Structure formats: C-alpha cells, structure tokens
CSV table of C-alpha atoms in Angstrom, one decimal:
chain,number,residue,atom,x,y,z
A,1,MET,CA,0.0,0.0,0.0
A,2,GLU,CA,1.3,3.4,-1.0
A,3,LYS,CA,1.9,6.1,1.7
A,4,PRO,CA,-1.0,8.6,2.1
A,5,ALA,CA,-0.7,11.9,0.2
A,6,PHE,CA,0.0,15.0,2.2
A,7,TYR,CA,-3.4,16.4,1.1
A,8,SER,CA,-6.8,14.7,1.0
A,9,VAL,CA,-10.0,15.7,-0.7
A,10,LEU,CA,-13.4,16.3,0.9
A,11,PRO,CA,-15.9,17.7,-1.6
A,12,ALA,CA,-18.8,19.9,-0.6
A,13,ASN,CA,-21.5,17.2,-1.1
A,14,VAL,CA,-19.6,14.9,1.3
A,15,ARG,CA,-18.8,17.7,3.8
A,16,TYR,CA,-22.4,18.9,4.1
A,17,ASP,CA,-24.2,15.5,3.8
A,18,GLU,CA,-26.4,15.3,6.9
A,19,HIS,CA,-26.7,11.6,6.5
A,20,LEU,CA,-23.0,11.1,7.2
A,21,LYS,CA,-21.4,11.2,10.6
A,22,ALA,CA,-18.2,13.3,11.2
A,23,ASN,CA,-16.1,10.2,11.4
A,24,GLU,CA,-17.4,8.9,8.1
A,25,LYS,CA,-16.5,12.1,6.4
A,26,ILE,CA,-13.0,12.0,7.9
A,27,LEU,CA,-12.6,8.4,6.7
A,28,TYR,CA,-13.7,9.4,3.2
A,29,SER,CA,-11.0,12.1,3.2
A,30,GLU,CA,-8.4,9.5,4.4
A,31,ILE,CA,-9.4,7.2,1.6
A,32,THR,CA,-8.8,9.9,-1.0
A,33,ALA,CA,-5.3,10.5,0.5
A,34,LEU,CA,-4.5,6.8,0.1
A,35,CYS,CA,-5.9,6.5,-3.5
A,36,THR,CA,-3.6,5.5,-6.3
A,37,LYS,CA,-3.7,7.2,-9.7
A,38,ASP,CA,-6.6,5.1,-10.8
A,39,GLY,CA,-8.7,6.3,-7.9
A,40,THR,CA,-8.6,3.2,-5.8
A,41,CYS,CA,-7.4,2.3,-2.2
A,42,TRP,CA,-6.9,-1.2,-0.7
A,43,ALA,CA,-6.1,-0.3,2.9
A,44,SER,CA,-7.7,-2.9,5.3
A,45,ASN,CA,-10.2,-2.3,8.1
A,46,ASN,CA,-7.4,-3.1,10.6
A,47,TYR,CA,-5.2,-0.3,9.1
A,48,PHE,CA,-8.0,2.3,9.6
A,49,ALA,CA,-8.9,1.0,13.0
A,50,LYS,CA,-5.4,1.4,14.3
A,51,LEU,CA,-5.2,4.9,12.7
A,52,TYR,CA,-8.3,6.2,14.4
A,53,HIS,CA,-8.2,4.0,17.5
A,54,VAL,CA,-11.6,2.4,16.9
A,55,SER,CA,-12.8,-1.2,16.3
A,56,THR,CA,-12.7,-2.8,12.8
A,57,VAL,CA,-16.5,-3.2,13.1
A,58,SER,CA,-16.8,0.6,13.3
A,59,ILE,CA,-14.6,1.0,10.2
A,60,SER,CA,-16.7,-1.6,8.3
A,61,THR,CA,-19.9,0.2,9.3
A,62,TRP,CA,-18.5,3.6,8.1
A,63,ILE,CA,-17.4,2.2,4.7
A,64,ASN,CA,-20.7,0.4,4.1
A,65,HIS,CA,-22.5,3.7,4.8
A,66,LEU,CA,-20.3,5.5,2.4
A,67,LYS,CA,-21.0,2.8,-0.1
A,68,LYS,CA,-24.7,2.9,0.5
A,69,LEU,CA,-24.8,6.7,-0.2
A,70,GLY,CA,-22.8,6.2,-3.4
A,71,TYR,CA,-19.6,7.9,-2.4
A,72,VAL,CA,-17.4,4.8,-2.7
A,73,SER,CA,-17.5,1.4,-4.4
A,74,VAL,CA,-16.2,-1.8,-2.8
A,75,THR,CA,-14.9,-4.9,-4.7
A,76,PHE,CA,-12.8,-7.9,-3.8
A,77,GLU,CA,-10.0,-9.8,-5.3
A,78,TYR,CA,-9.8,-13.5,-4.3
A,79,GLU,CA,-6.9,-15.9,-4.0
A,80,THR,CA,-6.5,-18.0,-7.2
A,81,GLY,CA,-8.8,-21.0,-7.2
A,82,THR,CA,-10.4,-20.1,-3.8
A,83,LYS,CA,-13.1,-18.0,-2.3
A,84,ARG,CA,-10.7,-16.5,0.2
A,85,ILE,CA,-10.4,-12.7,0.0
A,86,ALA,CA,-6.9,-11.6,-1.0
A,87,LYS,CA,-7.6,-7.8,-1.2
A,88,ARG,CA,-10.5,-5.4,-0.8
A,89,ILE,CA,-10.5,-2.5,-3.3
A,90,ILE,CA,-12.3,0.8,-2.3
A,91,GLY,CA,-13.0,3.1,-5.3
A,92,ILE,CA,-13.8,6.8,-5.1
A,93,LYS,CA,-17.0,7.3,-7.1
A,94,GLN,CA,-17.2,11.1,-6.8
A,95,ASN,CA,-16.4,13.0,-10.0
A,96,PHE,CA,-14.7,16.2,-8.8
A,97,ASN,CA,-15.2,18.1,-12.0
A,98,THR,CA,-19.0,17.9,-11.9
A,99,PRO,CA,-20.8,21.0,-10.5
A,100,GLN,CA,-22.2,20.2,-7.1
A,101,ARG,CA,-25.9,20.3,-6.3
A,102,LYS,CA,-27.1,22.6,-3.6
A,103,VAL,CA,-26.6,21.3,-0.1
A,104,ASN,CA,-28.6,22.7,2.8
A,105,GLY,CA,-29.9,25.4,0.5
A,106,GLY,CA,-26.7,27.4,0.4
A,107,VAL,CA,-23.6,25.7,-1.0
A,108,LYS,CA,-23.1,25.4,-4.7
A,109,GLU,CA,-19.7,25.3,-6.2
A,110,ASN,CA,-17.9,23.9,-9.2
A,111,PHE,CA,-15.1,22.0,-7.4
A,112,LYS,CA,-12.0,22.3,-9.6
A,113,ASP,CA,-9.7,19.5,-8.3
A,114,PRO,CA,-6.0,20.6,-8.5
A,115,ILE,CA,-4.9,16.9,-8.3
A,116,LYS,CA,-7.7,15.3,-10.4
A,117,GLU,CA,-5.3,12.8,-12.0
A,118,ASN,CA,-5.1,11.0,-8.7
A,119,PHE,CA,-8.8,10.4,-8.4
A,120,LYS,CA,-10.2,9.1,-11.7
A,121,GLU,CA,-13.1,6.9,-11.1
A,122,ASN,CA,-12.4,3.2,-11.6
A,123,ILE,CA,-15.4,2.2,-13.8
A,124,THR,CA,-14.5,-1.4,-13.9
A,125,SER,CA,-14.8,-1.8,-10.1
A,126,ILE,CA,-18.5,-1.1,-10.3
A,127,ASN,CA,-19.2,-4.2,-12.5
A,128,ASN,CA,-18.9,-6.6,-9.5
A,129,THR,CA,-21.1,-4.6,-7.2
A,130,SER,CA,-24.0,-3.6,-9.4
A,131,LYS,CA,-27.4,-4.3,-7.9
A,132,SER,CA,-29.5,-3.2,-10.9
A,133,LYS,CA,-30.3,-6.7,-12.1
A,134,LYS,CA,-32.9,-8.5,-10.0
A,135,THR,CA,-33.0,-12.3,-10.5
A,136,ASN,CA,-35.6,-12.8,-7.8
A,137,LYS,CA,-39.1,-12.3,-9.2
A,138,GLU,CA,-40.8,-12.1,-5.8
A,139,LYS,CA,-43.1,-9.1,-5.7
A,140,PRO,CA,-42.7,-6.8,-2.7
A,141,LYS,CA,-45.7,-6.5,-0.4
A,142,GLN,CA,-46.9,-3.0,0.3
A,143,GLY,CA,-48.8,-3.2,3.6
A,144,GLY,CA,-51.2,-5.0,5.9
A,145,SER,CA,-50.8,-7.8,8.5
A,146,GLY,CA,-48.9,-9.9,6.0
A,147,VAL,CA,-46.0,-7.4,6.0
A,148,ARG,CA,-46.0,-7.4,9.8
A,149,ASN,CA,-46.0,-11.2,10.0
A,150,ASP,CA,-43.1,-11.4,7.5
A,151,PHE,CA,-41.1,-8.9,9.5
A,152,GLU,CA,-41.8,-10.8,12.8
A,153,LYS,CA,-40.3,-13.9,11.2
A,154,LEU,CA,-37.2,-11.9,10.1
A,155,TRP,CA,-36.9,-10.4,13.6
A,156,LYS,CA,-36.9,-13.8,15.2
A,157,LEU,CA,-34.0,-14.7,12.9
A,158,TYR,CA,-31.9,-11.5,13.5
A,159,PRO,CA,-29.2,-11.9,16.2
A,160,ASN,CA,-29.4,-8.6,18.1
A,161,LYS,CA,-33.0,-7.6,18.8
A,162,LYS,CA,-32.6,-3.9,19.5
A,163,GLY,CA,-34.8,-1.1,18.0
A,164,LYS,CA,-37.6,-3.3,16.7
A,165,GLU,CA,-40.1,-0.6,15.7
A,166,LYS,CA,-37.5,1.5,13.9
A,167,ALA,CA,-36.3,-1.7,12.1
A,168,PHE,CA,-39.9,-2.3,11.0
A,169,ASN,CA,-40.2,1.2,9.6
A,170,PHE,CA,-37.0,0.7,7.6
A,171,TYR,CA,-38.2,-2.7,6.5
A,172,GLN,CA,-41.4,-1.2,5.0
A,173,LYS,CA,-39.4,1.5,3.2
A,174,ALA,CA,-37.1,-1.2,1.7
A,175,LEU,CA,-40.2,-3.1,0.4
A,176,LYS,CA,-41.5,0.1,-1.2
A,177,HIS,CA,-38.1,0.5,-3.0
A,178,GLY,CA,-38.3,-3.0,-4.5
A,179,VAL,CA,-36.3,-5.0,-2.0
A,180,THR,CA,-37.9,-8.5,-1.5
A,181,ASN,CA,-38.4,-10.3,1.8
A,182,LYS,CA,-36.2,-13.1,0.6
A,183,GLN,CA,-33.3,-10.7,-0.1
A,184,ILE,CA,-33.5,-9.5,3.5
A,185,GLN,CA,-33.8,-13.0,4.9
A,186,ASP,CA,-30.7,-14.2,2.9
A,187,GLY,CA,-28.8,-11.1,4.2
A,188,ILE,CA,-29.6,-11.9,7.8
A,189,VAL,CA,-28.5,-15.6,7.3
A,190,LYS,CA,-25.2,-14.4,5.7
A,191,TYR,CA,-24.6,-12.0,8.5
A,192,LYS,CA,-25.2,-14.7,11.1
A,193,HIS,CA,-22.7,-17.0,9.3
A,194,GLU,CA,-20.1,-14.2,9.4
A,195,ILE,CA,-20.7,-13.6,13.1
A,196,ALA,CA,-20.2,-17.3,13.8
A,197,TYR,CA,-17.2,-17.5,11.5
A,198,LEU,CA,-15.5,-14.5,13.1
A,199,LYS,CA,-16.8,-15.2,16.6
A,200,THR,CA,-18.0,-11.6,16.8
A,201,ASP,CA,-18.7,-10.4,20.4
A,202,MET,CA,-22.3,-9.6,21.0
A,203,ARG,CA,-21.5,-5.9,21.7
A,204,TYR,CA,-20.2,-5.6,18.2
A,205,ILE,CA,-23.2,-7.1,16.5
A,206,LYS,CA,-25.3,-4.3,14.9
A,207,HIS,CA,-28.6,-3.5,16.5
A,208,GLY,CA,-31.5,-4.6,14.4
A,209,SER,CA,-32.6,-1.0,13.7
A,210,THR,CA,-29.1,-0.2,12.5
A,211,TRP,CA,-28.8,-3.2,10.2
A,212,PHE,CA,-32.2,-2.5,8.6
A,213,ASN,CA,-31.4,1.2,8.3
A,214,GLN,CA,-28.1,0.5,6.6
A,215,SER,CA,-29.6,-2.1,4.1
A,216,GLY,CA,-27.4,-4.8,5.7
A,217,TRP,CA,-28.7,-7.3,3.1
A,218,ASP,CA,-26.5,-5.5,0.5
A,219,ASP,CA,-23.3,-5.9,2.5
A,220,ASP,CA,-20.5,-8.4,1.6
A,221,TYR,CA,-19.9,-10.9,4.4
A,222,GLN,CA,-17.0,-13.1,5.2
A,223,THR,CA,-17.7,-16.9,5.3
A,224,PRO,CA,-15.4,-19.8,5.8
A,225,GLU,CA,-13.8,-21.4,2.7
A,226,PRO,CA,-15.5,-24.8,1.9
A,227,ARG,CA,-13.5,-27.7,3.2
A,228,SER,CA,-11.7,-29.8,0.6
A,229,SER,CA,-12.5,-33.5,0.4
A,230,LYS,CA,-9.1,-34.4,1.9
A,231,GLN,CA,-9.8,-32.1,4.9
A,232,SER,CA,-13.3,-33.6,5.3
A,233,GLU,CA,-11.8,-37.2,5.3
A,234,LEU,CA,-9.1,-36.1,7.9
A,235,ASP,CA,-11.9,-34.7,10.1
A,236,ARG,CA,-13.8,-38.0,9.9
A,237,VAL,CA,-10.7,-40.0,10.8
A,238,ILE,CA,-10.0,-37.7,13.8
A,239,ALA,CA,-13.6,-38.0,15.0
A,240,ILE,CA,-13.5,-41.8,14.8
A,241,GLN,CA,-10.2,-41.9,16.8
A,242,LYS,CA,-11.6,-39.5,19.4
A,243,ARG,CA,-14.6,-41.8,19.9
A,244,GLU,CA,-12.5,-44.9,20.2
A,245,ASP,CA,-10.2,-43.3,22.7
A,246,LEU,CA,-13.2,-42.3,24.9
A,247,ILE,CA,-14.7,-45.8,24.8
A,248,TYR,CA,-11.4,-47.5,25.6
A,249,ASN,CA,-10.6,-45.0,28.4
A,250,LYS,CA,-14.0,-45.4,30.0
A,251,CYS,CA,-13.9,-49.2,29.9
A,252,SER,CA,-10.5,-49.1,31.5
A,253,GLU,CA,-11.7,-46.6,34.2
A,254,PHE,CA,-14.8,-48.6,35.2
A,255,GLY,CA,-13.1,-52.0,34.8
A,256,SER,CA,-15.8,-53.5,32.5
A,257,ILE,CA,-17.9,-52.7,29.5
A,258,GLU,CA,-21.2,-53.2,31.4
A,259,LYS,CA,-20.4,-50.4,33.9
A,260,ALA,CA,-18.8,-48.1,31.3
A,261,LEU,CA,-21.5,-48.4,28.6
A,262,PRO,CA,-24.1,-46.1,30.2
A,263,VAL,CA,-21.5,-43.3,30.5
A,264,ILE,CA,-20.3,-43.9,26.9
A,265,GLN,CA,-23.8,-43.7,25.5
A,266,GLU,CA,-24.3,-40.3,27.0
A,267,THR,CA,-21.9,-39.0,24.4
A,268,TYR,CA,-22.3,-41.7,21.7
A,269,PRO,CA,-25.9,-43.2,22.0
A,270,ASP,CA,-25.3,-45.5,19.0
A,271,ILE,CA,-22.5,-47.5,20.7
A,272,THR,CA,-23.6,-51.1,21.6
A,273,TRP,CA,-21.9,-53.6,23.9
A,274,GLU,CA,-20.5,-55.4,20.9
A,275,LYS,CA,-19.0,-52.2,19.4
A,276,ALA,CA,-17.4,-51.3,22.7
A,277,ASP,CA,-16.1,-54.8,23.1
A,278,ARG,CA,-14.4,-54.6,19.6
A,279,ILE,CA,-12.6,-51.5,20.7
A,280,PHE,CA,-11.7,-52.6,24.3
A,281,HIS,CA,-10.8,-56.2,23.3
A,282,PRO,CA,-9.6,-55.9,19.6
A,283,GLU,CA,-7.4,-59.1,20.0
A,284,ARG,CA,-10.5,-61.3,20.3
A,285,TYR,CA,-11.8,-60.2,16.9
A,286,LEU,CA,-8.4,-60.3,15.2
A,287,SER,CA,-7.9,-63.9,16.3
A,288,ARG,CA,-11.4,-64.8,15.2
A,289,ARG,CA,-10.8,-63.3,11.8
A,290,GLY,CA,-7.6,-65.3,11.4
A,291,VAL,CA,-9.5,-68.5,12.0
A,292,GLU,CA,-12.2,-67.6,9.5
A,293,ASN,CA,-9.6,-66.7,6.9
A,294,ALA,CA,-7.8,-70.0,7.5
A,295,ASN,CA,-11.0,-71.9,6.9
C-alpha cells in the first residue's frame, strides 16, 4: 500500500451531507489521500482501525454507509482458485469536475480539483457490485398484516434484537423501494454466518434498527472457505479416533464394558456392547478373523 498523500479531498456534497457522521467524512477524506492514480485504495479495516483507535467493526460500518450513499465502491480480489479474499478495493465514485448540487440550501460550487489525476473513477470496479439486475421475481408486499408477519419472522432470525419498531419502519421502506423479503432474509443468514465464523462479540453485532437502516442485506460478508474432500476425510478419521479413545478409556476406568456403557452412551448413543467390546478387546476379533480366513 502506498503512503498517504499530504493532502486529502473532501468535496462539498460529502462535507455537508447530513446523513454522514463526522467520522465517516474523515474516513472518506483519508481514503482519497490513500488513493492511487486510478482512484482506488486497498487499505484494510485493521489499518484504519489502528489509525483512528476504533474497532474494525466501526470501520466496516462507516465504509458500508459511504458505499450505500454512493460515495465509494467496494470490490474484492480473491486468491486464485479459492473464495478467500486476498484484497479489498475501495474506489472513489465522486467526479470532482461535476458541479455540485445545492446542499442545505446554500452551498453550490464547481469543485475544480488541482490533483484530479489521482482520483479518476475506476469504472471497472462497479461491475462486480451492481445491484441493478434482480434475479428474484418475488413481488414486494406493500402493507397489511402480511407485512408485519413477514417482519416478525425476520426479527426472530436476527441476532441482536434492539430497535424493533425502527427496524420495522426501515423494513417497510425497503419493500417500497423494490427489496424483497427473501433478499433481506438471505442477508440476515449471511450476517449470522459471518458472526459465527469471526466469533463476533455480542456488543459488536449491529442493533436490528441499525442493520435494517443501513440495508445490511446488500453488504459483503466473510464466510469460511469450503473444506476440501481431503480435509473432510481427515476430520472424519480424527472423529473416529476420538470416539474410540473415549470408549477405551471409560472401559479401563470402570473395569468393565457393562459399567462403562451407560456413560459412553451419554456421548455416543449408538454404541452397543459389541461395538465397545471390539474397541476394548480388539485381540478377540483379530484372532477370530484369522481362524475364519484359515478356513
């Protein structure tokens, strides 16, 4: 990653956008200072978190909000042949030569950028994040008890149940803008998978009202890479060995299979006396197999 430039850029429509928090505006400015000539930055959440002494969750939330409002684009590059993220690319989507619209009824300026060559929009980065095509043909519902019932089901699924009524209002707005119930449900499921994968502390899980307000279903979430067949086979072998060790140790501890079996079945209900005997006295079955083969 290149060192940040001495100057950063904070255009008027970002400066005076009432939907942005002060920290989000500062982060936008920092991103412009880190941008390469093609208008992209690949600094990690961890880099920004250390820079501003906040959590990586806060940084992720700020970037997603900037993305939602159309100020940045976010794409990912993956390691060859895997779904593991190698690099995140943040693109500046603001065209600094375009006259700015009025903000708060007073500010209107044609922002002439003295260092515009450093901030050309990376058009190709938008291709991977476009949401214009809708493959789901489910028609959004517009009101009534059906909408409330659908929301209640989503609310039961969401992991941090704070701000329920605000979340419901944002849910209704999303439906009016063409978002489907299934899109939101899939987003919650992906978010829960990321929480489990990263073992996110409860205090860092977004309140329900925040997640619905920020259109969390549009976010990109980290999920574990699918296990290879070799890894799955190794896991199976380890599990078998773990079970046999427990059976042998319990039989040794209690002195007999009869006494140990009830305890063993608390963990492995499918274990019978014969299965336990095969593990605790393997020599009996080896000798029997030898006789059968000789015959």
